[in-house]
Coordinates of N, CA and C in Angstrom, one line a residue:
M1 N 5.3 -10.6 10.1 CA 5.0 -9.7 11.1 C 5.4 -8.2 10.8
I2 N 4.9 -7.3 11.4 CA 5.2 -5.9 11.3 C 6.4 -5.4 12.2
Q3 N 7.2 -4.6 11.7 CA 8.4 -4.2 12.4 C 7.8 -3.1 13.3
H4 N 8.0 -3.1 14.6 CA 7.8 -2.1 15.6 C 9.0 -1.9 16.3
D5 N 9.8 -0.9 16.0 CA 11.1 -0.7 16.7 C 11.0 0.1 18.0
S6 N 9.8 0.7 18.2 CA 9.8 1.7 19.5 C 9.9 0.8 20.7
C7 N 9.2 -0.4 20.8 CA 9.0 -1.1 22.0 C 10.6 -1.7 22.3
P8 N 11.3 -2.4 21.5 CA 12.7 -2.9 21.8 C 13.7 -1.7 22.1
T9 N 13.4 -0.6 21.5 CA 14.4 0.6 21.8 C 14.0 1.0 23.2
A10 N 12.6 1.3 23.5 CA 12.3 1.8 24.8 C 12.8 0.8 26.0
L11 N 12.6 -0.5 25.7 CA 13.0 -1.6 26.7 C 14.6 -1.4 26.9
A12 N 15.3 -1.3 25.9 CA 16.7 -1.2 26.0 C 17.1 0.2 26.8
A13 N 16.4 1.3 26.4 CA 16.7 2.5 27.2 C 16.3 2.4 28.6
A14 N 15.5 1.6 28.9 CA 15.1 1.5 30.4 C 16.0 0.4 31.1
G15 N 16.7 -0.4 30.3 CA 17.7 -1.4 30.9 C 16.8 -2.7 31.1
I16 N 15.8 -2.8 30.4 CA 15.0 -4.0 30.5 C 15.3 -5.0 29.3
A17 N 15.7 -6.2 29.6 CA 15.9 -7.2 28.7 C 14.6 -7.7 28.1
A18 N 14.4 -7.8 26.7 CA 13.3 -8.4 26.2 C 13.2 -9.8 26.3
Q19 N 12.1 -10.4 26.6 CA 12.1 -11.8 26.8 C 11.6 -12.6 25.5
P20 N 12.0 -13.7 25.1 CA 11.6 -14.5 24.0 C 10.2 -14.7 23.8
E21 N 9.5 -14.9 25.0 CA 8.1 -15.2 24.9 C 7.1 -14.1 24.6
W22 N 7.8 -12.8 24.7 CA 7.1 -11.7 24.2 C 7.0 -11.6 22.7
K23 N 7.8 -12.2 22.1 CA 7.9 -12.3 20.6 C 7.8 -11.0 19.9
L24 N 8.7 -10.0 20.3 CA 8.7 -8.7 19.8 C 9.3 -8.8 18.4
D25 N 8.7 -8.1 17.5 CA 9.2 -8.0 16.0 C 9.6 -6.6 15.9
G26 N 10.9 -6.4 16.1 CA 11.4 -5.0 15.9 C 13.0 -5.1 16.2
V27 N 13.7 -3.9 16.1 CA 15.0 -3.7 16.3 C 15.2 -2.7 17.4
N28 N 16.3 -2.9 18.2 CA 16.7 -1.9 19.2 C 17.5 -0.9 18.4
L29 N 16.9 0.3 18.3 CA 17.6 1.5 17.6 C 18.6 2.3 18.4
L30 N 18.8 2.0 19.8 CA 19.6 2.7 20.6 C 21.1 2.5 20.0
P31 N 21.6 1.6 19.6 CA 23.0 1.6 19.0 C 23.2 2.6 17.8
F32 N 22.1 2.8 17.0 CA 22.1 3.7 15.9 C 21.9 5.1 16.5
L33 N 21.1 5.4 17.4 CA 21.0 6.7 17.9 C 22.1 7.2 18.7
T34 N 23.0 6.4 19.1 CA 24.1 6.7 20.0 C 25.5 6.6 19.3
D35 N 25.4 6.5 17.9 CA 26.4 6.2 17.0 C 27.5 5.0 17.3
K36 N 26.8 4.1 18.0 CA 27.6 2.9 18.3 C 27.5 1.8 17.1
K37 N 26.5 2.1 16.2 CA 26.3 1.3 15.1 C 25.9 2.1 13.9
S38 N 26.0 1.6 12.7 CA 25.7 2.6 11.5 C 25.0 1.6 10.5
G39 N 24.7 2.2 9.5 CA 24.2 1.4 8.3 C 22.6 1.3 8.4
A40 N 21.9 0.5 7.6 CA 20.7 0.3 7.6 C 20.1 -0.6 8.8
T41 N 19.0 -0.2 9.3 CA 18.5 -0.9 10.4 C 17.6 -2.2 9.8
H42 N 17.0 -2.1 8.7 CA 16.2 -3.0 8.0 C 16.5 -3.0 6.6
A43 N 16.4 -4.2 5.9 CA 16.6 -4.3 4.5 C 15.4 -3.7 3.8
V44 N 14.1 -4.0 4.4 CA 12.9 -3.6 3.8 C 12.0 -3.0 4.9
L45 N 11.4 -1.8 4.6 CA 10.4 -1.2 5.6 C 9.1 -1.2 4.9
Y46 N 8.1 -1.7 5.7 CA 6.7 -1.7 5.3 C 6.0 -0.8 6.2
G47 N 4.9 -0.1 5.6 CA 4.3 0.9 6.3 C 2.9 0.9 5.9
W48 N 1.9 1.5 6.6 CA 0.6 1.7 6.3 C 0.0 2.8 7.2
F49 N -0.8 3.6 6.7 CA -1.6 4.7 7.3 C -3.0 4.6 6.8
G50 N -3.9 4.0 7.6 CA -5.2 3.7 7.1 C -5.1 2.9 5.9
P51 N -5.8 3.1 4.8 CA -5.7 2.4 3.7 C -4.6 2.6 2.8
Q52 N -3.8 3.6 3.2 CA -2.5 3.9 2.3 C -1.4 2.8 2.6
L53 N -0.7 2.1 1.6 CA 0.3 1.2 1.9 C 1.6 1.6 1.3
A54 N 2.7 1.3 1.9 CA 4.1 1.6 1.5 C 5.1 0.6 1.7
L55 N 6.1 0.6 0.9 CA 7.2 -0.3 1.1 C 8.5 0.4 0.7
R56 N 9.5 0.4 1.4 CA 10.8 1.0 1.0 C 11.9 0.0 1.1
M57 N 12.8 -0.1 0.1 CA 13.8 -1.0 0.0 C 15.0 -0.1 -0.6
G58 N 15.9 0.3 0.1 CA 17.0 1.0 -0.4 C 16.5 2.4 -0.7
D59 N 16.9 2.8 -1.8 CA 16.4 4.3 -2.2 C 15.0 4.1 -2.9
W60 N 14.5 3.1 -3.1 CA 13.2 2.7 -3.7 C 12.0 2.8 -2.9
K61 N 10.9 3.4 -3.3 CA 9.6 3.2 -2.5 C 8.5 2.9 -3.3
T62 N 7.7 2.1 -3.0 CA 6.4 1.9 -3.6 C 5.2 2.5 -2.7
L63 N 4.2 3.0 -3.3 CA 3.0 3.6 -2.4 C 1.8 3.3 -3.2
K64 N 0.8 2.9 -2.5 CA -0.3 2.5 -3.0 C -1.5 3.4 -2.2
D65 N -2.2 4.3 -2.8 CA -3.1 5.1 -2.2 C -4.5 4.7 -2.3
P66 N -5.5 5.2 -1.5 CA -6.8 4.8 -1.5 C -7.2 5.3 -3.0
G67 N -8.1 4.5 -3.6 CA -8.5 4.7 -5.0 C -7.8 4.0 -5.9
A68 N -6.7 3.2 -5.5 CA -5.8 2.5 -6.4 C -6.1 1.0 -6.1
G69 N -7.3 0.7 -5.7 CA -7.5 -0.7 -5.2 C -7.3 -0.9 -3.7
V70 N -7.1 0.0 -3.0 CA -6.9 0.0 -1.6 C -8.3 0.5 -1.0
D71 N -8.9 -0.2 -0.3 CA -10.1 0.2 0.5 C -10.2 -0.5 1.8
A72 N -10.0 0.4 2.9 CA -10.0 -0.1 4.3 C -11.5 -0.8 4.7
E73 N -12.4 -0.3 4.0 CA -13.7 -0.7 4.4 C -14.1 -2.0 3.6
K74 N -13.4 -2.2 2.5 CA -13.7 -3.5 1.8 C -12.5 -4.2 1.4
P75 N -11.9 -5.0 2.3 CA -10.5 -5.7 1.9 C -10.8 -6.6 0.9
P76 N -9.7 -6.7 -0.1 CA -9.8 -7.6 -1.2 C -9.7 -9.0 -0.9
D77 N -10.2 -9.5 0.1 CA -10.1 -10.8 0.6 C -8.7 -11.5 0.4
G78 N -7.7 -10.7 0.9 CA -6.2 -11.1 1.0 C -5.6 -11.2 -0.4
K79 N -6.3 -10.6 -1.4 CA -5.7 -10.6 -2.8 C -5.3 -9.2 -3.2
A80 N -3.9 -9.1 -3.1 CA -3.3 -7.8 -3.4 C -3.1 -7.7 -5.0
T81 N -3.1 -6.5 -5.5 CA -2.9 -6.2 -7.0 C -1.9 -5.0 -6.9
T82 N -1.3 -5.0 -8.2 CA -0.2 -3.9 -8.3 C -0.9 -2.7 -9.1
D83 N -2.3 -2.7 -9.2 CA -3.0 -1.7 -9.9 C -2.8 -0.4 -9.2
G84 N -2.2 0.7 -9.8 CA -2.2 2.0 -9.3 C -0.9 2.2 -8.2
V85 N 0.0 1.2 -8.2 CA 1.2 1.3 -7.4 C 2.1 2.4 -8.0
Q86 N 2.5 3.2 -7.2 CA 3.5 4.3 -7.6 C 4.8 3.9 -7.1
L87 N 5.9 4.4 -7.8 CA 7.3 3.9 -7.5 C 8.1 5.3 -7.6
Y88 N 8.8 5.5 -6.6 CA 9.8 6.7 -6.4 C 11.1 6.2 -6.1
N89 N 12.3 7.0 -6.5 CA 13.5 6.9 -6.1 C 13.7 8.0 -5.1
L90 N 13.9 7.7 -4.0 CA 14.0 8.8 -2.9 C 15.4 9.5 -2.9
H91 N 16.3 8.8 -3.5 CA 17.6 9.4 -3.6 C 17.7 10.5 -4.5
I92 N 16.9 10.5 -5.6 CA 16.9 11.8 -6.6 C 15.5 12.5 -6.5
D93 N 14.5 11.9 -5.7 CA 13.2 12.6 -5.6 C 12.6 12.3 -4.3
L94 N 13.4 13.0 -3.2 CA 12.7 12.9 -1.9 C 11.3 13.2 -1.7
A95 N 10.9 14.2 -2.4 CA 9.6 14.9 -2.3 C 8.5 13.9 -3.0
E96 N 8.9 12.8 -3.6 CA 8.0 11.9 -4.5 C 7.2 12.6 -5.4
T97 N 7.8 13.4 -6.2 CA 7.1 14.2 -7.3 C 6.9 13.4 -8.8
E98 N 7.8 12.4 -8.9 CA 7.7 11.6 -10.2 C 7.5 10.3 -10.0
N99 N 6.3 9.8 -10.4 CA 6.2 8.4 -10.4 C 6.8 7.7 -11.4
L100 N 7.8 6.8 -11.1 CA 8.7 6.1 -12.0 C 8.1 4.6 -12.4
A101 N 6.9 4.3 -12.1 CA 6.4 2.8 -12.2 C 6.4 2.5 -13.8
A102 N 6.1 3.3 -14.6 CA 6.2 3.1 -15.9 C 7.6 3.0 -16.5
K103 N 8.4 3.7 -16.0 CA 9.7 3.8 -16.6 C 10.6 2.8 -15.9
H104 N 10.3 2.2 -14.8 CA 11.1 1.1 -14.2 C 10.1 -0.1 -13.8
P105 N 9.5 -0.7 -14.7 CA 8.6 -1.8 -14.3 C 9.3 -3.0 -13.6
E106 N 10.6 -3.1 -13.8 CA 11.4 -4.3 -13.3 C 11.6 -3.8 -11.8
K107 N 11.9 -2.8 -11.5 CA 12.1 -2.3 -10.0 C 10.8 -2.4 -9.3
L108 N 9.8 -2.0 -10.0 CA 8.3 -2.1 -9.3 C 8.0 -3.5 -9.0
R109 N 8.3 -4.5 -9.9 CA 8.1 -5.8 -9.6 C 9.0 -6.4 -8.5
E110 N 10.2 -6.0 -8.4 CA 11.1 -6.4 -7.4 C 10.5 -6.0 -6.0
L111 N 10.1 -4.8 -5.9 CA 9.7 -4.2 -4.7 C 8.2 -5.0 -4.3
V112 N 7.4 -5.1 -5.4 CA 6.1 -5.6 -5.0 C 6.3 -7.1 -4.5
A113 N 7.3 -7.8 -5.2 CA 7.6 -9.3 -4.7 C 8.2 -9.2 -3.3
A114 N 8.8 -8.3 -2.9 CA 9.3 -8.1 -1.5 C 8.0 -8.0 -0.5

């Protein structure tokens, strides 16, 4: 499932306990926002914006843009490829200016496997 943290966080802020039958898939971020808890909220973050796909794990991020085998109008029948996937180290390149996929194929494989 996809992580949606806004719902559990809003419920907690309103003092409403989430019910198991709601099957929420997310984390209450209030403890992180109020400095009662620190650290990473998720081991892996997945995201999409239209046909653009992204995955972040630690300092590393993969990105797959339209034109790299991602087409919202013509889904690949559930078959994903790594064609055109970009790799960035956000610790040293927050602006995502240098695609490191060719330099770090092992890291790219690790993130794609996630």
